[in-house]
PDB file of C-alpha atoms and ligand atoms in Angstrom:
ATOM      1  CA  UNK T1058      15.844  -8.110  16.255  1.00 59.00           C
ATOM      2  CA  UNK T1059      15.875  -7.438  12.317  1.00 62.00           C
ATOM      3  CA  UNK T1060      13.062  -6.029  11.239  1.00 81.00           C
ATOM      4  CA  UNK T1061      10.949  -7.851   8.480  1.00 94.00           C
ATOM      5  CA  UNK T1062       9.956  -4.955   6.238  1.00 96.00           C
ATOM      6  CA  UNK T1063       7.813  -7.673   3.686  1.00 97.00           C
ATOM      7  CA  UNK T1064       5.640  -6.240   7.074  1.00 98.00           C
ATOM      8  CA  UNK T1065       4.106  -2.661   6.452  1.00 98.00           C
ATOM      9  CA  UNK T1066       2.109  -1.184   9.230  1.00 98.00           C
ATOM     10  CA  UNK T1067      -0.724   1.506   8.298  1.00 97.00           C
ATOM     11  CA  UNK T1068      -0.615   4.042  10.436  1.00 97.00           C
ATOM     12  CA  UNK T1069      -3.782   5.502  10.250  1.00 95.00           C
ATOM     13  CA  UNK T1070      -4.597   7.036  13.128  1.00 94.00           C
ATOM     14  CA  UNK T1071      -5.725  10.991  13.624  1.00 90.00           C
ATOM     15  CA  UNK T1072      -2.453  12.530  13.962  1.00 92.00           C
ATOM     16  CA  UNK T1073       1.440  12.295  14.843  1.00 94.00           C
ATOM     17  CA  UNK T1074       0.850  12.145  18.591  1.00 94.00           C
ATOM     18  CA  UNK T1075      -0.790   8.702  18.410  1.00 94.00           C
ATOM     19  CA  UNK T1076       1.226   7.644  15.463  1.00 95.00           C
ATOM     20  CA  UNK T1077       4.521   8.113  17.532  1.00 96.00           C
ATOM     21  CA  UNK T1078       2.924   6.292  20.339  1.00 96.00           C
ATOM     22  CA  UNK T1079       2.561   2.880  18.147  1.00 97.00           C
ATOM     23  CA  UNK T1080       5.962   3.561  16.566  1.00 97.00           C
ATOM     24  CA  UNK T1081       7.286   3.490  20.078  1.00 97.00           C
ATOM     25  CA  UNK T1082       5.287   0.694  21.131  1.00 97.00           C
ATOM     26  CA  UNK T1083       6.222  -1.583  18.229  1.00 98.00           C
ATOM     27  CA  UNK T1084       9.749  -0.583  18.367  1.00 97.00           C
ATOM     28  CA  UNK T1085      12.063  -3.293  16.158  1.00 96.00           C
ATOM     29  CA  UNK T1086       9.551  -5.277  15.487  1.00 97.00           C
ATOM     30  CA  UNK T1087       8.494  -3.158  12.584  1.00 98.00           C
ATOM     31  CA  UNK T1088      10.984  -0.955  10.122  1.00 98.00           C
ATOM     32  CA  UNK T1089       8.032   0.263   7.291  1.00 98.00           C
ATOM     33  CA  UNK T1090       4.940   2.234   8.065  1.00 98.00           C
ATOM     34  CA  UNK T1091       2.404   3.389   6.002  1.00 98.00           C
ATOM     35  CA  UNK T1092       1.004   7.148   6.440  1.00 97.00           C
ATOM     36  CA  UNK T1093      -2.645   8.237   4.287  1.00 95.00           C
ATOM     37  CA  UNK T1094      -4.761  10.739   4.104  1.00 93.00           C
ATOM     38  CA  UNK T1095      -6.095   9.959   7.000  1.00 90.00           C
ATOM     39  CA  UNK T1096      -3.460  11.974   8.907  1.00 91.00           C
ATOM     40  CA  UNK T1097      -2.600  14.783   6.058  1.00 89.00           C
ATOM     41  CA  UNK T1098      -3.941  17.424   8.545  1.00 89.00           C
ATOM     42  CA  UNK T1099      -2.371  15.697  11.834  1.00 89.00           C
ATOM     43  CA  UNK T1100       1.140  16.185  10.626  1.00 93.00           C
ATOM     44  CA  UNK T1101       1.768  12.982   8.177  1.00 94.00           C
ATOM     45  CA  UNK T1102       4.242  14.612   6.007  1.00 94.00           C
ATOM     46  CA  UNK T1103       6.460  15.561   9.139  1.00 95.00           C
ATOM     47  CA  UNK T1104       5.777  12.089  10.769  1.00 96.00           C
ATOM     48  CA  UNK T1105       7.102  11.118   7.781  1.00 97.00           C
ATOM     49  CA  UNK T1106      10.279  12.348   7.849  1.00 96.00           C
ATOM     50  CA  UNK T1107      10.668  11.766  11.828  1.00 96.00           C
ATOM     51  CA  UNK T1108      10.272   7.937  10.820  1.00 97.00           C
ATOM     52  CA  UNK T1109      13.120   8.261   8.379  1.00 96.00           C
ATOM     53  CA  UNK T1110      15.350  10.066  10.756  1.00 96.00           C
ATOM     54  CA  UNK T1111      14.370   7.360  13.153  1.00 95.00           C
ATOM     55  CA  UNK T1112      16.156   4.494  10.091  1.00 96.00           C
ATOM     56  CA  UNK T1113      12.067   3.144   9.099  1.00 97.00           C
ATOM     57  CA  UNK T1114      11.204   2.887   5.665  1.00 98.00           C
ATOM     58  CA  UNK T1115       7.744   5.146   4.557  1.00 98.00           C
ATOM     59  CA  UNK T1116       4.940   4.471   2.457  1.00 98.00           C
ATOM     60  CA  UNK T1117       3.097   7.583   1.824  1.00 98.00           C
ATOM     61  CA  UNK T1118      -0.299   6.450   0.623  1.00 97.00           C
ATOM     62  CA  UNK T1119      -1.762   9.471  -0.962  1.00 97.00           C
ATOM     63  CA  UNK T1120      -3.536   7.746  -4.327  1.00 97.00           C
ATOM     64  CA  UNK T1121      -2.958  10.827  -6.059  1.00 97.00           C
ATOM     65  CA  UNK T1122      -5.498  11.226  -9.455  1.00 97.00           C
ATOM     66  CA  UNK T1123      -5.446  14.884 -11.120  1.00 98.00           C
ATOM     67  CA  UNK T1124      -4.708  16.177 -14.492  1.00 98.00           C
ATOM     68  CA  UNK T1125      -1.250  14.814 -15.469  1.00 98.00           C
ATOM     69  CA  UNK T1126       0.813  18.469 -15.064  1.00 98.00           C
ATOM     70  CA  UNK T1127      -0.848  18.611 -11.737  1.00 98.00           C
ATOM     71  CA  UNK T1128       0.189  14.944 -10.778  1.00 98.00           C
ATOM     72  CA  UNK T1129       3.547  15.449 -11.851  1.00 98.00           C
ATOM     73  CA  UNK T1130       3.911  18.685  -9.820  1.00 98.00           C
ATOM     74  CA  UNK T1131       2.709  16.934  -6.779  1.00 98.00           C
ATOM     75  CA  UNK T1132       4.709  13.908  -7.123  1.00 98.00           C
ATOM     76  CA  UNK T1133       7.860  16.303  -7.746  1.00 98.00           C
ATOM     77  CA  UNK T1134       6.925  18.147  -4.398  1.00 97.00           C
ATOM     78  CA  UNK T1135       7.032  14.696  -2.335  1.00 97.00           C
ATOM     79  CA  UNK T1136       9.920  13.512  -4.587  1.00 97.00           C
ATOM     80  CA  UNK T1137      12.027  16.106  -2.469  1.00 96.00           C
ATOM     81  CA  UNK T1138      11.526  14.205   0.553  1.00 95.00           C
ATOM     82  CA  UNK T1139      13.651  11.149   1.305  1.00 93.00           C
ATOM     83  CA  UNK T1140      10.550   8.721   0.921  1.00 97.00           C
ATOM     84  CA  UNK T1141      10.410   5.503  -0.451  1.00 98.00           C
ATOM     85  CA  UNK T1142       7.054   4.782  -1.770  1.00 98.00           C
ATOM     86  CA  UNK T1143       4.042   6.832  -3.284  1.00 98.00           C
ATOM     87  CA  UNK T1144       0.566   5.917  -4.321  1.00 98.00           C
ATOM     88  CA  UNK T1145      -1.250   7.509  -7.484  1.00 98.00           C
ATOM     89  CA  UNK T1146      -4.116   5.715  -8.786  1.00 97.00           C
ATOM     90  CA  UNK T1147      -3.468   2.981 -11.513  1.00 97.00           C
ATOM     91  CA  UNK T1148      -4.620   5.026 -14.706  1.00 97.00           C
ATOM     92  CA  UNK T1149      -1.982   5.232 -17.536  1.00 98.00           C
ATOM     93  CA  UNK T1150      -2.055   9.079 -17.743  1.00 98.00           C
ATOM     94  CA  UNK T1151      -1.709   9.470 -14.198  1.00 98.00           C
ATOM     95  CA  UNK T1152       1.341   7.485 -13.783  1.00 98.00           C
ATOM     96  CA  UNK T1153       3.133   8.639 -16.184  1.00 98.00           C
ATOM     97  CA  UNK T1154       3.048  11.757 -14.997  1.00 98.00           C
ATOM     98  CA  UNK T1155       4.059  10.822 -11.635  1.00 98.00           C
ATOM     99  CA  UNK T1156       6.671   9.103 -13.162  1.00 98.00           C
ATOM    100  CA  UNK T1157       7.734  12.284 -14.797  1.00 98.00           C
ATOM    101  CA  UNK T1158       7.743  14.067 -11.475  1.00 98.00           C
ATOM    102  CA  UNK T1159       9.427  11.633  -9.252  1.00 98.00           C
ATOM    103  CA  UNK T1160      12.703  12.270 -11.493  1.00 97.00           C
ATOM    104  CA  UNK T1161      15.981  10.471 -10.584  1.00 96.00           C
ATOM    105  CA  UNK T1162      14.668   9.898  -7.034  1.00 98.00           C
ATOM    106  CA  UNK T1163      14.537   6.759  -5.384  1.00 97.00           C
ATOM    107  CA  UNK T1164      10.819   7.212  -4.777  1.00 98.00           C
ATOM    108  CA  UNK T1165       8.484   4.306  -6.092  1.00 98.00           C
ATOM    109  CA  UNK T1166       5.487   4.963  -7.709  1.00 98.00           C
ATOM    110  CA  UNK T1167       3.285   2.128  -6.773  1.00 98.00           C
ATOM    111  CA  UNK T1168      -0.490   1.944  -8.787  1.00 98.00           C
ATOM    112  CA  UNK T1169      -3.732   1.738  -7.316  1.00 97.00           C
ATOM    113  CA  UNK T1170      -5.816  -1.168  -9.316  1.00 94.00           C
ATOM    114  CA  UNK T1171      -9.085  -1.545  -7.384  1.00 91.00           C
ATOM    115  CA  UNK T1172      -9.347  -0.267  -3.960  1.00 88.00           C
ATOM    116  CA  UNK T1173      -9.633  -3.890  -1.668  1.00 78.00           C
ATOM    117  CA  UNK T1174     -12.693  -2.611  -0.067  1.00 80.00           C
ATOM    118  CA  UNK T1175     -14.970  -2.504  -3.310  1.00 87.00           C
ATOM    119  CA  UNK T1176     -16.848  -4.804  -4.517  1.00 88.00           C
ATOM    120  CA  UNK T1177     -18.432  -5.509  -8.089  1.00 93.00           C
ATOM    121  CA  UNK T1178     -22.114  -3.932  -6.659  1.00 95.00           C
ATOM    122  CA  UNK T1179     -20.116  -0.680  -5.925  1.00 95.00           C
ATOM    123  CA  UNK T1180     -18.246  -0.480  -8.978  1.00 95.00           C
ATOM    124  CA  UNK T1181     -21.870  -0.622 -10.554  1.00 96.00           C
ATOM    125  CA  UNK T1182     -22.403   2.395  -8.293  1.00 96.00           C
ATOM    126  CA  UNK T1183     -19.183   3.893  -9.999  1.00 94.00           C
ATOM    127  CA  UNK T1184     -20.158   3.034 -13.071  1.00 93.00           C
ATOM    128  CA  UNK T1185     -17.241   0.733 -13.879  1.00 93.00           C
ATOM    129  CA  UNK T1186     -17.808  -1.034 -16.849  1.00 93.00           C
ATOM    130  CA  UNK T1187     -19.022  -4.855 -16.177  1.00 93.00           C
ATOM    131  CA  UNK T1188     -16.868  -7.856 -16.059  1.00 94.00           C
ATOM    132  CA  UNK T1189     -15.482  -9.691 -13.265  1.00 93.00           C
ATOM    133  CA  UNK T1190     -13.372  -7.317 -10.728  1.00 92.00           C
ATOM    134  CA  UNK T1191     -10.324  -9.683 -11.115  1.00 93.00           C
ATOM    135  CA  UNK T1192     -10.039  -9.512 -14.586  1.00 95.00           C
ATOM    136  CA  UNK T1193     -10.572  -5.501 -14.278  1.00 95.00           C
ATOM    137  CA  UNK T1194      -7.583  -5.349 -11.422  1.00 95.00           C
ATOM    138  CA  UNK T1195      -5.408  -7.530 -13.742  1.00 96.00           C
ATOM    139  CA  UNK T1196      -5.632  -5.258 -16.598  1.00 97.00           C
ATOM    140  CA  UNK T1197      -5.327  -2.214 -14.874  1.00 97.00           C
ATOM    141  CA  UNK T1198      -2.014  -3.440 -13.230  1.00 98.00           C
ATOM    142  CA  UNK T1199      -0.689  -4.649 -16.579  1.00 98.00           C
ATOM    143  CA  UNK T1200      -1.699  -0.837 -18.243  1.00 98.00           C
ATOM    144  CA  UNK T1201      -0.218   0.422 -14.864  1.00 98.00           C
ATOM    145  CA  UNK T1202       3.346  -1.431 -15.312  1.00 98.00           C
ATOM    146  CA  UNK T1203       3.311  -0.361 -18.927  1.00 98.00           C
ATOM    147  CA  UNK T1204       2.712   3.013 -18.064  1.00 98.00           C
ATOM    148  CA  UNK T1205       5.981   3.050 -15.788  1.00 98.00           C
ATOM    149  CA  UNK T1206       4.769   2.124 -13.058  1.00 98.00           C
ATOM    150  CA  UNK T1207       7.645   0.280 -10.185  1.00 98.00           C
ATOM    151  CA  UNK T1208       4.398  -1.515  -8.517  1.00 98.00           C
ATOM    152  CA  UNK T1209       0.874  -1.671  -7.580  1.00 98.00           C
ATOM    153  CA  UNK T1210      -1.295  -2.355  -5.023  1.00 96.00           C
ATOM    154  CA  UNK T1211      -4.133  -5.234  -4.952  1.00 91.00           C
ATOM    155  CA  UNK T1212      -5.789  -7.333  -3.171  1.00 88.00           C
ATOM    156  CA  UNK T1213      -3.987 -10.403  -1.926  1.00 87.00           C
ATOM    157  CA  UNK T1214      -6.688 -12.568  -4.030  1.00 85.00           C
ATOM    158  CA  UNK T1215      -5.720 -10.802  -7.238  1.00 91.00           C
ATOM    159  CA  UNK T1216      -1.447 -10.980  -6.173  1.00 94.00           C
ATOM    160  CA  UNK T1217      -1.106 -14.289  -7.954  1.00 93.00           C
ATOM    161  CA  UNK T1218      -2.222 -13.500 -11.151  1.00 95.00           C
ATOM    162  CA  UNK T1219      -0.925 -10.089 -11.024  1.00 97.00           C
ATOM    163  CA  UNK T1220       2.220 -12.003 -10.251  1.00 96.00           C
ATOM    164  CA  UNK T1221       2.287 -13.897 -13.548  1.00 96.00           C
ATOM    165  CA  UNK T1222       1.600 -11.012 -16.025  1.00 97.00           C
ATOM    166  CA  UNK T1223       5.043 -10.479 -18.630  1.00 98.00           C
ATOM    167  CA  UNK T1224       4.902  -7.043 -17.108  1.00 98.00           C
ATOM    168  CA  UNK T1225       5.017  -7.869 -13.567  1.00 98.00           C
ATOM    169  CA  UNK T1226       8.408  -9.193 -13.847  1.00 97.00           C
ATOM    170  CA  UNK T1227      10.945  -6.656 -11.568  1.00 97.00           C
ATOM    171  CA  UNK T1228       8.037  -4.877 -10.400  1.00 98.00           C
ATOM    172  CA  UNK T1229       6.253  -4.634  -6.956  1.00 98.00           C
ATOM    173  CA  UNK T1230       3.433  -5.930  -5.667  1.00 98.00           C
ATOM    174  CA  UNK T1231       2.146  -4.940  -2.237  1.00 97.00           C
ATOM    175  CA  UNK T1232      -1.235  -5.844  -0.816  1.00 94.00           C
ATOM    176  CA  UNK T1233      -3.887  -4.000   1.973  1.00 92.00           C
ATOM    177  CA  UNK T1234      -6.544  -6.416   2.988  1.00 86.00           C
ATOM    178  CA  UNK T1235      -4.580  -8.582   4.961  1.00 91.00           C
ATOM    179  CA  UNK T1236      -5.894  -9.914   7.821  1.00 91.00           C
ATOM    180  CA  UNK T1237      -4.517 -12.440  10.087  1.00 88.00           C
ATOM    181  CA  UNK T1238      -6.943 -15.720  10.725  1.00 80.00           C
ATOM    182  CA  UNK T1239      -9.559 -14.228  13.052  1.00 78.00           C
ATOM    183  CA  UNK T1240      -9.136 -11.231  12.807  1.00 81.00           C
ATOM    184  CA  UNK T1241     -12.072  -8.586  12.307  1.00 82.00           C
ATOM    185  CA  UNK T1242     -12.714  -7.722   8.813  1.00 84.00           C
ATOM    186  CA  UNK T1243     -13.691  -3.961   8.824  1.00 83.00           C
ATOM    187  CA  UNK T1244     -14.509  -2.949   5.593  1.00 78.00           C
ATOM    188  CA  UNK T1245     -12.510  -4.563   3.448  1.00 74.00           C
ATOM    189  CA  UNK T1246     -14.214  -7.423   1.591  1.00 75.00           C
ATOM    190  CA  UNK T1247     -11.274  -9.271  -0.201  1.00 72.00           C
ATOM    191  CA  UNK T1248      -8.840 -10.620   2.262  1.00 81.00           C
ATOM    192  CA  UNK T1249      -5.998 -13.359   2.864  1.00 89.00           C
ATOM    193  CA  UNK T1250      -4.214 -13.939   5.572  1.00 93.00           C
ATOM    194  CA  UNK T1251      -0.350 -12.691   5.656  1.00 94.00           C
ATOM    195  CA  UNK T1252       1.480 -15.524   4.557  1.00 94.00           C
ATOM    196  CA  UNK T1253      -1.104 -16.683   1.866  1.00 94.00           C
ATOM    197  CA  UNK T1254      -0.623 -13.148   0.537  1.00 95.00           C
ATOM    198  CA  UNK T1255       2.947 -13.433   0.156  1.00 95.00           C
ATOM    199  CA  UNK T1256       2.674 -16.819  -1.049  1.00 94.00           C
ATOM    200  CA  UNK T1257       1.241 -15.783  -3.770  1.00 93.00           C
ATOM    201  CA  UNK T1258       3.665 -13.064  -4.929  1.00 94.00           C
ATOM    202  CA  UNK T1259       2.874 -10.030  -2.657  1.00 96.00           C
ATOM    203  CA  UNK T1260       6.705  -8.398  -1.718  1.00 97.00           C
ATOM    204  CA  UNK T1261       4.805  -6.428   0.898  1.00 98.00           C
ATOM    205  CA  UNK T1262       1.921  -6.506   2.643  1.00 97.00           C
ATOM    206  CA  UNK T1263       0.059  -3.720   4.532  1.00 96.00           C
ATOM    207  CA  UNK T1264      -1.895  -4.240   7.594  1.00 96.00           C
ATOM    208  CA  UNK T1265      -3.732  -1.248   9.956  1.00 96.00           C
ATOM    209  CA  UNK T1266      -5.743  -2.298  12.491  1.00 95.00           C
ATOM    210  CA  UNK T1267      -5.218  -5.546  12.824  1.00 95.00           C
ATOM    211  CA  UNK T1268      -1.937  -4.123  14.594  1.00 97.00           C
ATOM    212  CA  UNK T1269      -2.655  -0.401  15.909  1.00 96.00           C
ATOM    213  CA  UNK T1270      -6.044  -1.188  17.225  1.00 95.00           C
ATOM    214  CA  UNK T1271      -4.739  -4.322  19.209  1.00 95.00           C
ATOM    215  CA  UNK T1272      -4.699  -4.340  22.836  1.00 95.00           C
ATOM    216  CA  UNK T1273      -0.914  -5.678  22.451  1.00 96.00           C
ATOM    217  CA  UNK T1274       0.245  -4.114  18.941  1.00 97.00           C
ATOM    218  CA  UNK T1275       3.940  -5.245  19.190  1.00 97.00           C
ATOM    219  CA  UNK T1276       2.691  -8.728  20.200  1.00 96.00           C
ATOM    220  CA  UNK T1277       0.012  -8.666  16.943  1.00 96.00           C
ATOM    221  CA  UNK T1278       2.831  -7.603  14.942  1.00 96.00           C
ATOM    222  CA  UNK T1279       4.997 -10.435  16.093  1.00 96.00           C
ATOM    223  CA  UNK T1280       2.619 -13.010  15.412  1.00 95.00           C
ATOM    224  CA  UNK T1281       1.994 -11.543  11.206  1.00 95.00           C
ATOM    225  CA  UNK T1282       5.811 -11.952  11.938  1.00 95.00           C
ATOM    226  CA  UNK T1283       5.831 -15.544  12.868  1.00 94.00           C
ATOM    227  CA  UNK T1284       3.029 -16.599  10.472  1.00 93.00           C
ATOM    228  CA  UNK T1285       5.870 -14.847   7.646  1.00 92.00           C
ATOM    229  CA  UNK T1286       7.995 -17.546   9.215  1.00 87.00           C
ATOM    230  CA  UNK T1287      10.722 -13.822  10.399  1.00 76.00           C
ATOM    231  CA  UNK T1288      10.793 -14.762  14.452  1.00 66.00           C
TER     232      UNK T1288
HETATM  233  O1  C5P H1751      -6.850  -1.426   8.727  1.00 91.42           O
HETATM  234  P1  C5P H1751      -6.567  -2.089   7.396  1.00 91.42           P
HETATM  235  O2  C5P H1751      -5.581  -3.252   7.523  1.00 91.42           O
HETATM  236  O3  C5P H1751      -7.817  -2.453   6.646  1.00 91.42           O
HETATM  237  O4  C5P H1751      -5.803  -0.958   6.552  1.00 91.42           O
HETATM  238  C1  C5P H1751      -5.486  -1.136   5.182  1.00 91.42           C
HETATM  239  C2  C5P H1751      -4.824   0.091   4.682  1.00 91.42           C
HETATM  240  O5  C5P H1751      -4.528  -0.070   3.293  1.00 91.42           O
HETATM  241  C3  C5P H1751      -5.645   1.364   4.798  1.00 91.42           C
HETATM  242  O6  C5P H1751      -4.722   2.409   5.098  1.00 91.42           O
HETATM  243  C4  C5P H1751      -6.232   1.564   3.409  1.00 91.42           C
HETATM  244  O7  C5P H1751      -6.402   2.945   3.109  1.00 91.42           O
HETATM  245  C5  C5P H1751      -5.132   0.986   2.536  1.00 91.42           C
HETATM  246  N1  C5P H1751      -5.527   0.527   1.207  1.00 91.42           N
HETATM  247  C6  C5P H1751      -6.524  -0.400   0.983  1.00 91.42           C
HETATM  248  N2  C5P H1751      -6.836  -0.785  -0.294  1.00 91.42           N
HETATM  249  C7  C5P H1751      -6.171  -0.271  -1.340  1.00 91.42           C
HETATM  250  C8  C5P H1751      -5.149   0.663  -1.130  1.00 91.42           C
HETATM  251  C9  C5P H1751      -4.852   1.032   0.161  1.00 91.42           C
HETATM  252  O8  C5P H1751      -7.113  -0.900   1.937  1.00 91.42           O
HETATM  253  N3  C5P H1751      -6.433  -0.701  -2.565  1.00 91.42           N
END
């Protein structure tokens, strides 16, 4: 089968042991995975590269936010590696600068808006200025895309809007906090279901346990698959 890589699986479990079991066990069903912090210290990086020796497509979620010379140090650093997308979080100075470090590489700098699992009560906490959360996710994607950035990541309930900004035109959208009808929520607190999300303008969408934690992942991946209309 062709792999649908609208499809990104987050791989976050503890290390490259268990990671290359659920690679194995989804086999062509899925060609993009998504490695994060979670697995830094279990080998991430090198699991990265195995997965594009192995032909998959990596998403290397590390919402980078530093000084701008140290951003664009870091960004250069990953930029060596054959990768094909990077997270830094959505602020203008920040990608910039890891627009300045990924060079002439192919690697795309996607934007962090709002992280799906907050809510307005803990952006209080954060002392985020008030206002609704959409309307602060649509304006940080539209600074974002005039900062340089090739995409960003929101929720799925933000994607349409995000979709229609002047800015967004050419540029990426991809969406965590997809979770098929049913499925458990975890913590994240603004969801759609797959196709909804791409519906409404997401070009990828990320899903994590949903699929790893399954008792069947390939089968779990098959049917975000089928609801994408792929198999
Ligand atoms: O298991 P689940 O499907 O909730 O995983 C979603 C993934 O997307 C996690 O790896 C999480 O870190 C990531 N993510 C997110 N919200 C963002 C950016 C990334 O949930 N805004």
């Amino acid at each position: 089968m062709t792999a649908d890589d609208r499809l990104i699986v987050a791989l976050d479990v503890p290390n490259v042991i268990v990671g290359e079991q659920v690679v194995d066990q989804l086999g062509d069903a899925v060609s993009f995975y998504k490695i994060g912090l979670g697995m830094l210290t279990g080998g991430g990086l090198a699991l990265a590269n195995e997965l594009k020796a192995r032909g998959k497509r990596v998403f290397l979620d590390m919402k980078f936010f530093d000084i701008g010379a140290t951003v664009e140090k870091a960004v250069a650093g990953i930029a060596q590696f054959d990768l094909d997308f990077l997270t830094v979080h959505g602020d203008p100075h920040v990608v910039r600068a890891a627009v300045a470090g990924r060079g002439d590489s192919d690697l795309k700098i996607l934007a962090v808006t709002i992280l799906t699992s907050l809510d307005r009560s803990d952006l209080d906490d954060c002392l985020i200025r008030s206002g609704e959360i959409q309307d602060l996710v649509i304006e940080r994607a539209r600074r974002a895309f005039l900062a340089g950035a090739d995409g960003v990541i929101a929720s799925p309930q933000e994607a349409a809007l995000i979709r229609e900004l002047p800015e967004a035109r050419g540029r990426l959208i991809v969406t965590p906090g997809v979770r098929p009808a049913g499925a458990a929520l975890g913590d994240q607190k603004r969801v759609a279901t797959p196709a909804s999300a791409i519906r409404d303008g997401a070009d990828h969408i990320v899903v994590g346990r949903p699929v790893w934690a399954a008792e069947n992942p390939r089968q779990a991946a098959l049917d975000i698959l089928a609801e994408l209309g792929t198999v």
